[in-house]
Coordinates of C-alpha atoms in Angstrom, one line a residue:
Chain A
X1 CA 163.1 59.7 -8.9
X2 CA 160.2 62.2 -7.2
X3 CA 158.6 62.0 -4.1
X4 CA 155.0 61.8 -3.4
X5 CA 153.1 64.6 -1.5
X6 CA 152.9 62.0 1.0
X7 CA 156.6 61.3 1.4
X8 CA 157.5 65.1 1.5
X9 CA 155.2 66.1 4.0
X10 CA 156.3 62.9 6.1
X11 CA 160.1 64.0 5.6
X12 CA 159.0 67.8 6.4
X13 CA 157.2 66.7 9.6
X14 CA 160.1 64.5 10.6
X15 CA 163.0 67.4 9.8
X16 CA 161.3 70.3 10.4
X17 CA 159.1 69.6 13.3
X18 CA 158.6 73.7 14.2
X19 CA 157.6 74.3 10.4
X20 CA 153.8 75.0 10.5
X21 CA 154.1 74.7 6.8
X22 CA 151.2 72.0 5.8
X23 CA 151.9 70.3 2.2
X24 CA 148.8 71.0 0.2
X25 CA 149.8 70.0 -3.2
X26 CA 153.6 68.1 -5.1
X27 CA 153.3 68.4 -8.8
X28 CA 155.8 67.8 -11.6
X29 CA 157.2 71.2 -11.4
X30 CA 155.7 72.7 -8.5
X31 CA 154.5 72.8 -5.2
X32 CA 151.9 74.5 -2.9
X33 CA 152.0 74.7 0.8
X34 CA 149.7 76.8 3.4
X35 CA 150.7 78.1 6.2
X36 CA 148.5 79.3 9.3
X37 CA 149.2 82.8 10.6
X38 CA 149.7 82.8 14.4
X39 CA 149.4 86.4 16.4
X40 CA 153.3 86.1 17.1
X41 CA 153.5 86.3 13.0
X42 CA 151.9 90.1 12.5
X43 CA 153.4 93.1 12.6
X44 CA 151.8 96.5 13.5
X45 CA 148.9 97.5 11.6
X46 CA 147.7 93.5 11.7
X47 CA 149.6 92.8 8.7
X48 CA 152.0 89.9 8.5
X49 CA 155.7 89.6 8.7
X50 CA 158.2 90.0 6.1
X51 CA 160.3 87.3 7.2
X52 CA 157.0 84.7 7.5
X53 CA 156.2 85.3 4.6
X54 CA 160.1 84.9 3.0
X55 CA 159.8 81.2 5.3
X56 CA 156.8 80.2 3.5
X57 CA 157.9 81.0 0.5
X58 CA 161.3 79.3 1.1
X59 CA 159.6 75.8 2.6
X60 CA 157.4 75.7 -1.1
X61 CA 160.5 76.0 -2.8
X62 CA 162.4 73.4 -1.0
X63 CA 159.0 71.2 -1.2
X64 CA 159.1 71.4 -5.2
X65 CA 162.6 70.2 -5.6
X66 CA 161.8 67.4 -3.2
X67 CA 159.0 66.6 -5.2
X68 CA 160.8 66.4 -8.3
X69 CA 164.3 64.8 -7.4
X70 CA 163.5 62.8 -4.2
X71 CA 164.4 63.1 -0.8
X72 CA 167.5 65.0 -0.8
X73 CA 167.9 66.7 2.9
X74 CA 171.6 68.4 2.4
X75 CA 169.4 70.8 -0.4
X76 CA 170.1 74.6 0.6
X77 CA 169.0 77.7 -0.8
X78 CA 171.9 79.8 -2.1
X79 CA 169.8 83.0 -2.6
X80 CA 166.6 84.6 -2.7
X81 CA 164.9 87.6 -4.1
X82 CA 161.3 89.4 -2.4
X83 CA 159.1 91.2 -3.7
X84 CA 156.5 92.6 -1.1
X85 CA 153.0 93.2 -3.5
X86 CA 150.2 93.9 -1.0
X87 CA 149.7 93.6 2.7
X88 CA 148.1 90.3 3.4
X89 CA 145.3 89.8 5.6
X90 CA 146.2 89.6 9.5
X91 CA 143.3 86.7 9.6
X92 CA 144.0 84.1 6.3
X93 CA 146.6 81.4 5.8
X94 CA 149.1 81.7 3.7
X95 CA 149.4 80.0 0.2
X96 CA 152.2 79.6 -1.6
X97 CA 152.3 78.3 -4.6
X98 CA 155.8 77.4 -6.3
X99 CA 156.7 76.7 -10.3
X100 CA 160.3 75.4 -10.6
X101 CA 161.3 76.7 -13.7
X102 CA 165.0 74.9 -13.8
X103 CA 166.5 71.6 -12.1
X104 CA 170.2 71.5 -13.2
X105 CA 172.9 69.0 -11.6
X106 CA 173.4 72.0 -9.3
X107 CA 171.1 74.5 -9.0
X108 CA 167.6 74.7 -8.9
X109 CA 165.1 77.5 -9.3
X110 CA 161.7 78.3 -8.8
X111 CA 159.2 81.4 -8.0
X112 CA 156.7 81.3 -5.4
X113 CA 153.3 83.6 -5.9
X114 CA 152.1 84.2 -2.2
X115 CA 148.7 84.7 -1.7
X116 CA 145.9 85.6 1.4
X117 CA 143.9 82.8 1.1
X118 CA 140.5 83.4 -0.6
X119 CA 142.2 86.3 -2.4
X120 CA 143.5 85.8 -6.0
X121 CA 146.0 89.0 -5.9
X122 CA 149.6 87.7 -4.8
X123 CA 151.0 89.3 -1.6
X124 CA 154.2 88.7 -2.7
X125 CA 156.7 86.7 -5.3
X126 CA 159.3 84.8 -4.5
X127 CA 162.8 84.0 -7.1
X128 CA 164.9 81.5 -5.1
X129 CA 167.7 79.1 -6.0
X130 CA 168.8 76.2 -4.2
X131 CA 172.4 74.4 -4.4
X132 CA 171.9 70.8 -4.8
X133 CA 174.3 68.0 -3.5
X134 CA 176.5 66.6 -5.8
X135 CA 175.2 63.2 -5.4
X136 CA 171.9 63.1 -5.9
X137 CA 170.7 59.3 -4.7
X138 CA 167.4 59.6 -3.0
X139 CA 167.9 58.2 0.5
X140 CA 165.8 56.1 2.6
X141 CA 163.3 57.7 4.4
X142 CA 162.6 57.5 6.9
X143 CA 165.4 55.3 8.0
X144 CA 164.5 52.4 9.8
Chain B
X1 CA 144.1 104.8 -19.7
X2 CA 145.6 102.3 -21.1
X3 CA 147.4 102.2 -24.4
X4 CA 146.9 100.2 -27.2
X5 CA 149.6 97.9 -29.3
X6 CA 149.9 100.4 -31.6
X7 CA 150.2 103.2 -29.1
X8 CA 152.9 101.8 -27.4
X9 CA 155.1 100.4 -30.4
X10 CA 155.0 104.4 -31.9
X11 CA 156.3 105.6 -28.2
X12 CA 158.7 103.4 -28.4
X13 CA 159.9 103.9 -32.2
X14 CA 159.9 107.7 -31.5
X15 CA 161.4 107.4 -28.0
X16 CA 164.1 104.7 -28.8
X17 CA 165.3 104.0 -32.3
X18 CA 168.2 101.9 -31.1
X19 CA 166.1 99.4 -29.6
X20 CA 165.2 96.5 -32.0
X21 CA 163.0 95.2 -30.2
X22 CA 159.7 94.5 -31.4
X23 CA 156.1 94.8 -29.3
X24 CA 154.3 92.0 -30.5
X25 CA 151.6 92.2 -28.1
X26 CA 149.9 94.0 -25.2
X27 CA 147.8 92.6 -22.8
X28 CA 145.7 94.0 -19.9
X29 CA 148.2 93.1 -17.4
X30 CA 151.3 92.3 -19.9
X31 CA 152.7 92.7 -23.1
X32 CA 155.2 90.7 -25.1
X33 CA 157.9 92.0 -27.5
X34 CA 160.6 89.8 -29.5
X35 CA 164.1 90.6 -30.5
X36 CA 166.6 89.5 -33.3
X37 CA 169.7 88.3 -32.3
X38 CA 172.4 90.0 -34.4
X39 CA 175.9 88.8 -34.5
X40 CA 177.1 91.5 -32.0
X41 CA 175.4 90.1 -29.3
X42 CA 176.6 86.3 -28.9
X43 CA 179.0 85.1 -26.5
X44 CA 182.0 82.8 -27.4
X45 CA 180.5 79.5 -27.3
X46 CA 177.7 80.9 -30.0
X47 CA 175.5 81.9 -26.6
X48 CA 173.4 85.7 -26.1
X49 CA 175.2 87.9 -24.0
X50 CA 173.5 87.9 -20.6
X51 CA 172.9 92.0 -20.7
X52 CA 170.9 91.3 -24.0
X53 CA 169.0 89.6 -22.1
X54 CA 168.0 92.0 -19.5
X55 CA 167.8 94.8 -21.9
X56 CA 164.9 92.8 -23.8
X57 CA 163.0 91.9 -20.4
X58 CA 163.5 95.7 -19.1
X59 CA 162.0 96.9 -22.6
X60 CA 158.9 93.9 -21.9
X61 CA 158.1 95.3 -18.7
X62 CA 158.3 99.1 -20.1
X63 CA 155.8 98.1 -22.6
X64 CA 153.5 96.2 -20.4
X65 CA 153.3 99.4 -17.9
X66 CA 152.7 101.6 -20.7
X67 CA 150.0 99.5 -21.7
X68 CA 148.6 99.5 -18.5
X69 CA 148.7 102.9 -17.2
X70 CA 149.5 104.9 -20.4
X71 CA 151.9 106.8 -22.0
X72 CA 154.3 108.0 -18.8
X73 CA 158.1 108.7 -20.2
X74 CA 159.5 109.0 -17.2
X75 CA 158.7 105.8 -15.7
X76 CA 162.6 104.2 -14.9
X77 CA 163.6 101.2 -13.7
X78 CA 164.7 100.3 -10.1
X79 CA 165.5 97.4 -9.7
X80 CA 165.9 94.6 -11.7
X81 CA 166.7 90.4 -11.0
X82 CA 167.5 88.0 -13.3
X83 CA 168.1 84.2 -13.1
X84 CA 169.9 82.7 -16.2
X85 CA 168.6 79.1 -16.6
X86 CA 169.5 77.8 -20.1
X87 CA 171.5 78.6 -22.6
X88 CA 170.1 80.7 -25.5
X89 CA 169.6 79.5 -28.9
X90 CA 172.1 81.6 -31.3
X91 CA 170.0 81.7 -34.4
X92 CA 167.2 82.0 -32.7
X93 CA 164.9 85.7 -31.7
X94 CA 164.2 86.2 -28.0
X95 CA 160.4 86.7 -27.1
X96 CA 159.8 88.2 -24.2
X97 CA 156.7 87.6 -22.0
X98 CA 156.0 89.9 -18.9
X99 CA 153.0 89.6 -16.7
X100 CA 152.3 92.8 -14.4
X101 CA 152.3 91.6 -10.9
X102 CA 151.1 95.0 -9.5
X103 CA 150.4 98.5 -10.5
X104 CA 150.2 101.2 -7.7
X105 CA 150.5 104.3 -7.1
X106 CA 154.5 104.7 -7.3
X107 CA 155.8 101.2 -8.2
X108 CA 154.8 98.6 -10.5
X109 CA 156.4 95.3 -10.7
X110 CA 156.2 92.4 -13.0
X111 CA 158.0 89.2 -14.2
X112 CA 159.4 88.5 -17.5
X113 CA 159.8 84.7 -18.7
X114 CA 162.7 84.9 -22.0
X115 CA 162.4 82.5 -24.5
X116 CA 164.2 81.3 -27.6
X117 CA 161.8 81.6 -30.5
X118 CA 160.3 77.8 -30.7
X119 CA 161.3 76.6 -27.7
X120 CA 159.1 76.1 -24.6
X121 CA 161.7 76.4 -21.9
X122 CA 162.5 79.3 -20.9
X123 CA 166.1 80.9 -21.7
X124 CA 166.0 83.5 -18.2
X125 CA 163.3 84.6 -15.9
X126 CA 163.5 88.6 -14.8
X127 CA 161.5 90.2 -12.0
X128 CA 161.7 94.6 -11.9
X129 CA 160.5 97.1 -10.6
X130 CA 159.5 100.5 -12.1
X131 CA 159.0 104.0 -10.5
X132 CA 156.0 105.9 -11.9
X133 CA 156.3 109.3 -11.8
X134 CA 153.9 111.3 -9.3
X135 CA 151.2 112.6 -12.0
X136 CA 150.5 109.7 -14.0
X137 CA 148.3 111.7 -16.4
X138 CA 148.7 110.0 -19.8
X139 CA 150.4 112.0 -22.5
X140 CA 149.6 113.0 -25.3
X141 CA 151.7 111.0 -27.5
X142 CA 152.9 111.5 -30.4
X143 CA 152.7 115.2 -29.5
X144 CA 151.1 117.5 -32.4
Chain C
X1 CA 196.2 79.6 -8.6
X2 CA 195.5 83.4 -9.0
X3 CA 195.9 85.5 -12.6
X4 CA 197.3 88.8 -12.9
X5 CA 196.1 91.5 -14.0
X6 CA 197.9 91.3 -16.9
X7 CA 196.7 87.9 -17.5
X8 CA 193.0 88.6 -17.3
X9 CA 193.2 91.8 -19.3
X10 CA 194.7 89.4 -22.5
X11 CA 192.0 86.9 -22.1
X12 CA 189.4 89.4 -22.0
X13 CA 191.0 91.2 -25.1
X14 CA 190.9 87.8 -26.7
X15 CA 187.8 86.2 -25.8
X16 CA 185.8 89.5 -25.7
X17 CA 186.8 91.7 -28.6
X18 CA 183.9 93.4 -28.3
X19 CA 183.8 94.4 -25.1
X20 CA 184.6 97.9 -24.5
X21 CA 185.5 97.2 -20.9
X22 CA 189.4 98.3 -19.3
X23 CA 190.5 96.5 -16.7
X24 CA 192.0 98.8 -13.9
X25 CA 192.8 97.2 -11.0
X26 CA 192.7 93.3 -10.4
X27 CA 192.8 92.2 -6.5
X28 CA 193.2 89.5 -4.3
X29 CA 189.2 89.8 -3.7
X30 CA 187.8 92.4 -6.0
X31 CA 188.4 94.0 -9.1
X32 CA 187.7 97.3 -10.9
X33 CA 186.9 97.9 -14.4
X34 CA 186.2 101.4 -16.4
X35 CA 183.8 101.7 -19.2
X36 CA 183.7 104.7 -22.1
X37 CA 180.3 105.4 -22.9
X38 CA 179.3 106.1 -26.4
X39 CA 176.2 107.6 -27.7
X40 CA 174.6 104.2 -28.5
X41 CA 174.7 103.6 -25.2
X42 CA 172.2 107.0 -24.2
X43 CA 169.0 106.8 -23.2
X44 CA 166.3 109.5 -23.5
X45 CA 167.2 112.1 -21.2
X46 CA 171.4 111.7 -21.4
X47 CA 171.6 108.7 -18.9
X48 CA 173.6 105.8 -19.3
X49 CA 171.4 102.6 -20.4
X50 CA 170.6 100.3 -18.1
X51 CA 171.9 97.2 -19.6
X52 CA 174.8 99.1 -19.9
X53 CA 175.6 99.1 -16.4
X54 CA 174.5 95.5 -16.1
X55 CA 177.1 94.3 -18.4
X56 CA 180.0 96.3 -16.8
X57 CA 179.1 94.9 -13.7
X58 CA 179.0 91.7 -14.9
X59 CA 182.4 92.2 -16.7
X60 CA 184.0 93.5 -12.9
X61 CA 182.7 90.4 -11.2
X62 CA 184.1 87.8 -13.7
X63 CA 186.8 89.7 -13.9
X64 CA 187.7 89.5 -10.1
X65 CA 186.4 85.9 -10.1
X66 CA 189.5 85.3 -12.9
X67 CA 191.6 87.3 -11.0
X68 CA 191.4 85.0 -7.6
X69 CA 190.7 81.9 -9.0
X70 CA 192.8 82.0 -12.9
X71 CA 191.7 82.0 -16.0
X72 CA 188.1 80.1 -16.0
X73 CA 186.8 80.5 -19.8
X74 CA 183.6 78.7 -18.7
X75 CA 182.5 80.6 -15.5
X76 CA 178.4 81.6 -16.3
X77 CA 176.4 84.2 -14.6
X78 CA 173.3 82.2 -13.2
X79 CA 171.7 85.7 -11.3
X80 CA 172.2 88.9 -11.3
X81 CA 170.2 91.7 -9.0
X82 CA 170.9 95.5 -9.2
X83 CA 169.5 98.0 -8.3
X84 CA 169.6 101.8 -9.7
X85 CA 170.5 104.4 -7.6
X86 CA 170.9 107.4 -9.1
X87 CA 171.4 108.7 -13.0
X88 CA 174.5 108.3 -14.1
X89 CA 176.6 111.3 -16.3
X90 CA 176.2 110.8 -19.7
X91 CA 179.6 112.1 -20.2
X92 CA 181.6 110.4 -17.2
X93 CA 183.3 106.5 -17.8
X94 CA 181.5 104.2 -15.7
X95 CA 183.8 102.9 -13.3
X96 CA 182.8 99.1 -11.3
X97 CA 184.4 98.3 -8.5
X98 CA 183.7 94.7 -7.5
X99 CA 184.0 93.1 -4.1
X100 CA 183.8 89.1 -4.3
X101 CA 182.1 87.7 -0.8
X102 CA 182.5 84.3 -1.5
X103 CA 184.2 82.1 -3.4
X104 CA 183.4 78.4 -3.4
X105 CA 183.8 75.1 -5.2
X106 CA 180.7 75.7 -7.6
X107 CA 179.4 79.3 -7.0
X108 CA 181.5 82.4 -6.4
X109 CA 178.9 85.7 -5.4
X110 CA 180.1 89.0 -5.2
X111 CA 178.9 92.9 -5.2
X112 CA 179.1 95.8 -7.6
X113 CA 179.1 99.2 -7.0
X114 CA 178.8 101.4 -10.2
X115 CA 179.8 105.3 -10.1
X116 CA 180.1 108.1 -13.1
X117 CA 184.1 108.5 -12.9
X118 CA 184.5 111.4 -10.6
X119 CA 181.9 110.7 -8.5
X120 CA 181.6 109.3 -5.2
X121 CA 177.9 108.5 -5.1
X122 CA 177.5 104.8 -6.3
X123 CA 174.9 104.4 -9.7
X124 CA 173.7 101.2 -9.0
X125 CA 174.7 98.5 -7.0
X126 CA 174.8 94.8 -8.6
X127 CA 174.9 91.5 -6.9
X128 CA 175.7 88.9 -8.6
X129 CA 176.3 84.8 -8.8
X130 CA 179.1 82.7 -11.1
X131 CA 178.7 79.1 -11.5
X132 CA 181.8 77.9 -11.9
X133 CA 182.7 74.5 -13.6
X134 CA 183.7 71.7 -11.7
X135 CA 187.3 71.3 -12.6
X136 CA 188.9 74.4 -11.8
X137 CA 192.2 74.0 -13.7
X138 CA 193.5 77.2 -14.5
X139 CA 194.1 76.7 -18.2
X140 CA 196.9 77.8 -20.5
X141 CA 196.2 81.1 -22.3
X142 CA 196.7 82.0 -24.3
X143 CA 197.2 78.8 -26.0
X144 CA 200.1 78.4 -27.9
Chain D
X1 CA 166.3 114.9 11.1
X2 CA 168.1 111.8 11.8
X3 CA 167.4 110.0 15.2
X4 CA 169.6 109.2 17.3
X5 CA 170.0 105.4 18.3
X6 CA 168.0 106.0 21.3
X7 CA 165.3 107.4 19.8
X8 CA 165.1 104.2 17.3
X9 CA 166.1 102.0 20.2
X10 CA 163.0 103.4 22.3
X11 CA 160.9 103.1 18.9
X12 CA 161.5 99.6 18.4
X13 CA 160.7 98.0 21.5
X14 CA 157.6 99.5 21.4
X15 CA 156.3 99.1 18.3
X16 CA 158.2 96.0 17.9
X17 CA 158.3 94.1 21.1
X18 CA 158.7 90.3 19.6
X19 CA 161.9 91.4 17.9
X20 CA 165.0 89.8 19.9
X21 CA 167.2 92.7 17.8
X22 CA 169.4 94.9 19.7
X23 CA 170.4 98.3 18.6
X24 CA 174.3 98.4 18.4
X25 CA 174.8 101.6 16.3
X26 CA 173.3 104.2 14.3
X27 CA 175.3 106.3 12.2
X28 CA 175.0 108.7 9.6
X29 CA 174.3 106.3 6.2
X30 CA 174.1 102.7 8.5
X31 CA 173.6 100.6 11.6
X32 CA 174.3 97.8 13.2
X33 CA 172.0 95.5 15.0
X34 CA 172.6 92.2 17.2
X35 CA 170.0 89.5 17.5
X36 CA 170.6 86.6 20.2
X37 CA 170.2 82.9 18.6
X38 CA 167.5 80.8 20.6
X39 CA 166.9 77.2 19.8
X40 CA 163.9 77.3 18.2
X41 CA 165.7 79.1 15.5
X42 CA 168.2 76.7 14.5
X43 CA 167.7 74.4 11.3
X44 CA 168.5 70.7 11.2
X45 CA 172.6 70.3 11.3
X46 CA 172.9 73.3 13.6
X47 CA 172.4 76.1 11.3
X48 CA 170.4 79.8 11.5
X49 CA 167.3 79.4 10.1
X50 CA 167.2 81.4 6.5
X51 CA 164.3 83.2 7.4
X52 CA 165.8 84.3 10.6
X53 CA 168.6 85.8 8.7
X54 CA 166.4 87.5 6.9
X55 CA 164.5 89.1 9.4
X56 CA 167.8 90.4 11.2
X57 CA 169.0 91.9 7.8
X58 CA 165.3 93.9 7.3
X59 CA 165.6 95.2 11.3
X60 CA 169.0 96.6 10.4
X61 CA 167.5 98.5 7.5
X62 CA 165.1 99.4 8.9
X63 CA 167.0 100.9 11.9
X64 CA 169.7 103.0 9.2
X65 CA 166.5 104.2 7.7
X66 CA 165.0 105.4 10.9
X67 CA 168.3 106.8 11.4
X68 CA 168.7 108.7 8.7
X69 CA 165.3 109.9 8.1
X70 CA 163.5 110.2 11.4
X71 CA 161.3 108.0 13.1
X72 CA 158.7 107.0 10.3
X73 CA 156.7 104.0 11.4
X74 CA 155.3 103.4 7.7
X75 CA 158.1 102.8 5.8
X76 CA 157.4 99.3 4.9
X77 CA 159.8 96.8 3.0
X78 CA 159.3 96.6 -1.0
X79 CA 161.7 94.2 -2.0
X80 CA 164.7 92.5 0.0
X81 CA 167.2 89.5 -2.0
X82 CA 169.3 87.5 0.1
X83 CA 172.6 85.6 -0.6
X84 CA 173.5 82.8 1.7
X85 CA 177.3 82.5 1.9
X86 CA 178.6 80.9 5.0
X87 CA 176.9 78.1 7.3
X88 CA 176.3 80.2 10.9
X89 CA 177.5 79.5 13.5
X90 CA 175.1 77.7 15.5
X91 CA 176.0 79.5 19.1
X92 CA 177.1 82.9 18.1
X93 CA 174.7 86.0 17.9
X94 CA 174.5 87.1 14.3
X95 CA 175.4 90.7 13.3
X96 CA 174.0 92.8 11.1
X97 CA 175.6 95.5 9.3
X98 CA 173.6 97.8 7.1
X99 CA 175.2 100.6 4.9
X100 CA 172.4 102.9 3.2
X101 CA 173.3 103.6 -0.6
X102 CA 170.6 105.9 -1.3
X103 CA 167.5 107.6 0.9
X104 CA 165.8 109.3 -2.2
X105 CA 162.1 111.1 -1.4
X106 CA 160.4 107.8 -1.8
X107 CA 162.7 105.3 -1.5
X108 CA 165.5 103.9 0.6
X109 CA 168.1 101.2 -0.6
X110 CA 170.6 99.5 2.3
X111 CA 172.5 96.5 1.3
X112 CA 173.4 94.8 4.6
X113 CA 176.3 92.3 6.1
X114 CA 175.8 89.1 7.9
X115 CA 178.0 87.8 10.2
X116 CA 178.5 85.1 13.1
X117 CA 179.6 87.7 16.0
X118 CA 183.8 86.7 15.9
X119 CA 184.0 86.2 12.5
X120 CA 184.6 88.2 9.8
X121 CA 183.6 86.5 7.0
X122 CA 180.1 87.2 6.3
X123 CA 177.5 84.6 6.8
X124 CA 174.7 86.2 4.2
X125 CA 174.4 89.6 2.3
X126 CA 171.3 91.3 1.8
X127 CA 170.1 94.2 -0.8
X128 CA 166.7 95.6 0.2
X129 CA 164.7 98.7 -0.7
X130 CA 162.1 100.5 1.8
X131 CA 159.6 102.6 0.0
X132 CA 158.9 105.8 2.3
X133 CA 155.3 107.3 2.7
X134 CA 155.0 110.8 0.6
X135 CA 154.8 113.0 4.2
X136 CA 158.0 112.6 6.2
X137 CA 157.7 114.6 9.2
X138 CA 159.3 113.4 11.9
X139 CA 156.2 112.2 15.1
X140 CA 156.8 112.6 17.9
X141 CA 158.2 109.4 19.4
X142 CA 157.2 108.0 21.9
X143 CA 154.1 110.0 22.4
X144 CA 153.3 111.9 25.5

């Protein structure tokens, strides 16, 4: 059973307080989540961080497969692969926009185009696979 | 320069007469070729070996570079990732669809969705990366 | 309940008649197989063909994964990354030597490195992933 | 002309003053480099963050590369793939170990080691590549 873009960004805010991940968009078999670039994300040369940019792509990932199977919090990804495309702006938010391209029993896997806002030229693609739980009941959330 | 369709499919007929794959078409920023699944290359279980597979997505991306920038032998693969995500038909060709994700100066990388001929799901997904030589002036090809 | 050596080379010999690939060395957490290469397996230029490599590493990592955890018939790749380091001899076996790095319940990842027999340098290096099915029952093989 | 692990030590907190990495080691084809856990980089359950993980593994290739090569502040990160193997340890600093596999004239591939400092069992593994700008002189570092 999926979750809505309203109960996904409800169970991101509640379980990943620190994420500054916003929910833009849950689809069938996708995702798209911004994310605002704070000076402590750049690098020298104003460009942003590998690693925020590998977290952004990682939270639109893990906000697909909610999407599509429910609420399933013990969901962790297994592996991922970067590619690094063009250097983003120091001064847009990040978009990330996922396609899940398989949800087995097990595994699930998507790609993630990152883009500088306002630019249609990815900064970087995203491959990532997460392990599902074996059982795959939605659970309450949030628990009352 | 770009090449054209029929550019690209004489390069590869002179350059690689093993391969059986087949350039069906060449985009702006992608090409797709299909390939004939011949007994040799199943799996027990009736399934296509998994380094068929990534030889018919490296040979995609080759194409859709040489499209793109021209005629440049001596462009080799670098790196290559593949995610298997359903099993392959047996009696069925592999098409190959590669989109060109960027172009530059000494890299180009693109992703290549595999499909079983008929089927809209696709078989395996493949991101690589290509080095282009230093001179990238297009050849003239076939030589004469 | 681990296999021999022994034991995976005759279920490779059975299963895989076609694959060219000896089995050298079978460890408690690695493996190392040795591939002849034969003129179909050139490239332009007298290198070793990329899929070529892919499907001996893939061969050394599900061979090591047999080797640790017995004979598996229905272990799949689900990824495989590598990366290609420098051209191989066109007249040297390929030797793979695999190093598993983890071996759990449903996935078991582990690395390649790929050299031209006599050489120290590694040809590419492959990561890869095995999904392995849920019952892990080493099997009787050969039947009888 | 390789640097010694002062010289990248004295490079990296000045260009890179947010990273919490410390340099352990610089050899001849690898490093090793040390990053304290804080809290604000744990996950729910008690776990490093993925992205965190990352980072650390891209510092340590980064650091072999400087080490090798010479301080050369524009090598920038093409591609990086992570496999998650282990849950962290929640209250250990994580180690990185990075062994180069091959510093060619453009580009450098590391594959690197994660671990939970007192275990041996690595926590992630990580393949990445660094493209290197054409020039390599060595600058003088840190200017005077």
């Amino acid at each position: 059973m999926p979750a809505t873009k309203e109960e996904v960004a409800a169970f991101m805010a509640a379980e990943f307080p620190q994420s500054k991940c916003v929910v833009e968009a849950v689809g069938d078999d996708g995702a798209t989540v911004s994310h605002h670039i704070g000076p402590g994300e750049l690098r020298p040369g104003g460009t942003v961080s590998g690693p925020v940019l590998m977290g952004v792509a990682d939270v639109a990932l893990y906000v697909a497969i909610l999407g599509k199977i429910g609420i399933v919090p013990l969901a962790v990804t297994t592996s991922l692969t970067i590619n690094f495309l063009r250097k983003p702006s120091a001064d847009a938010h990040i978009i990330a926009d996922c396609k899940l391209m398989k949800v087995g029993r097990t595994l699930a896997v998507g790609e993630v185009s990152l883009y500088s806002k306002g630019s249609s030229e990815p900064v970087a693609h995203v491959v990532g696979t997460y392990s599902i739980p074996p059982k795959r009941d939605s659970q309450d959330f949030p628990a009352s």
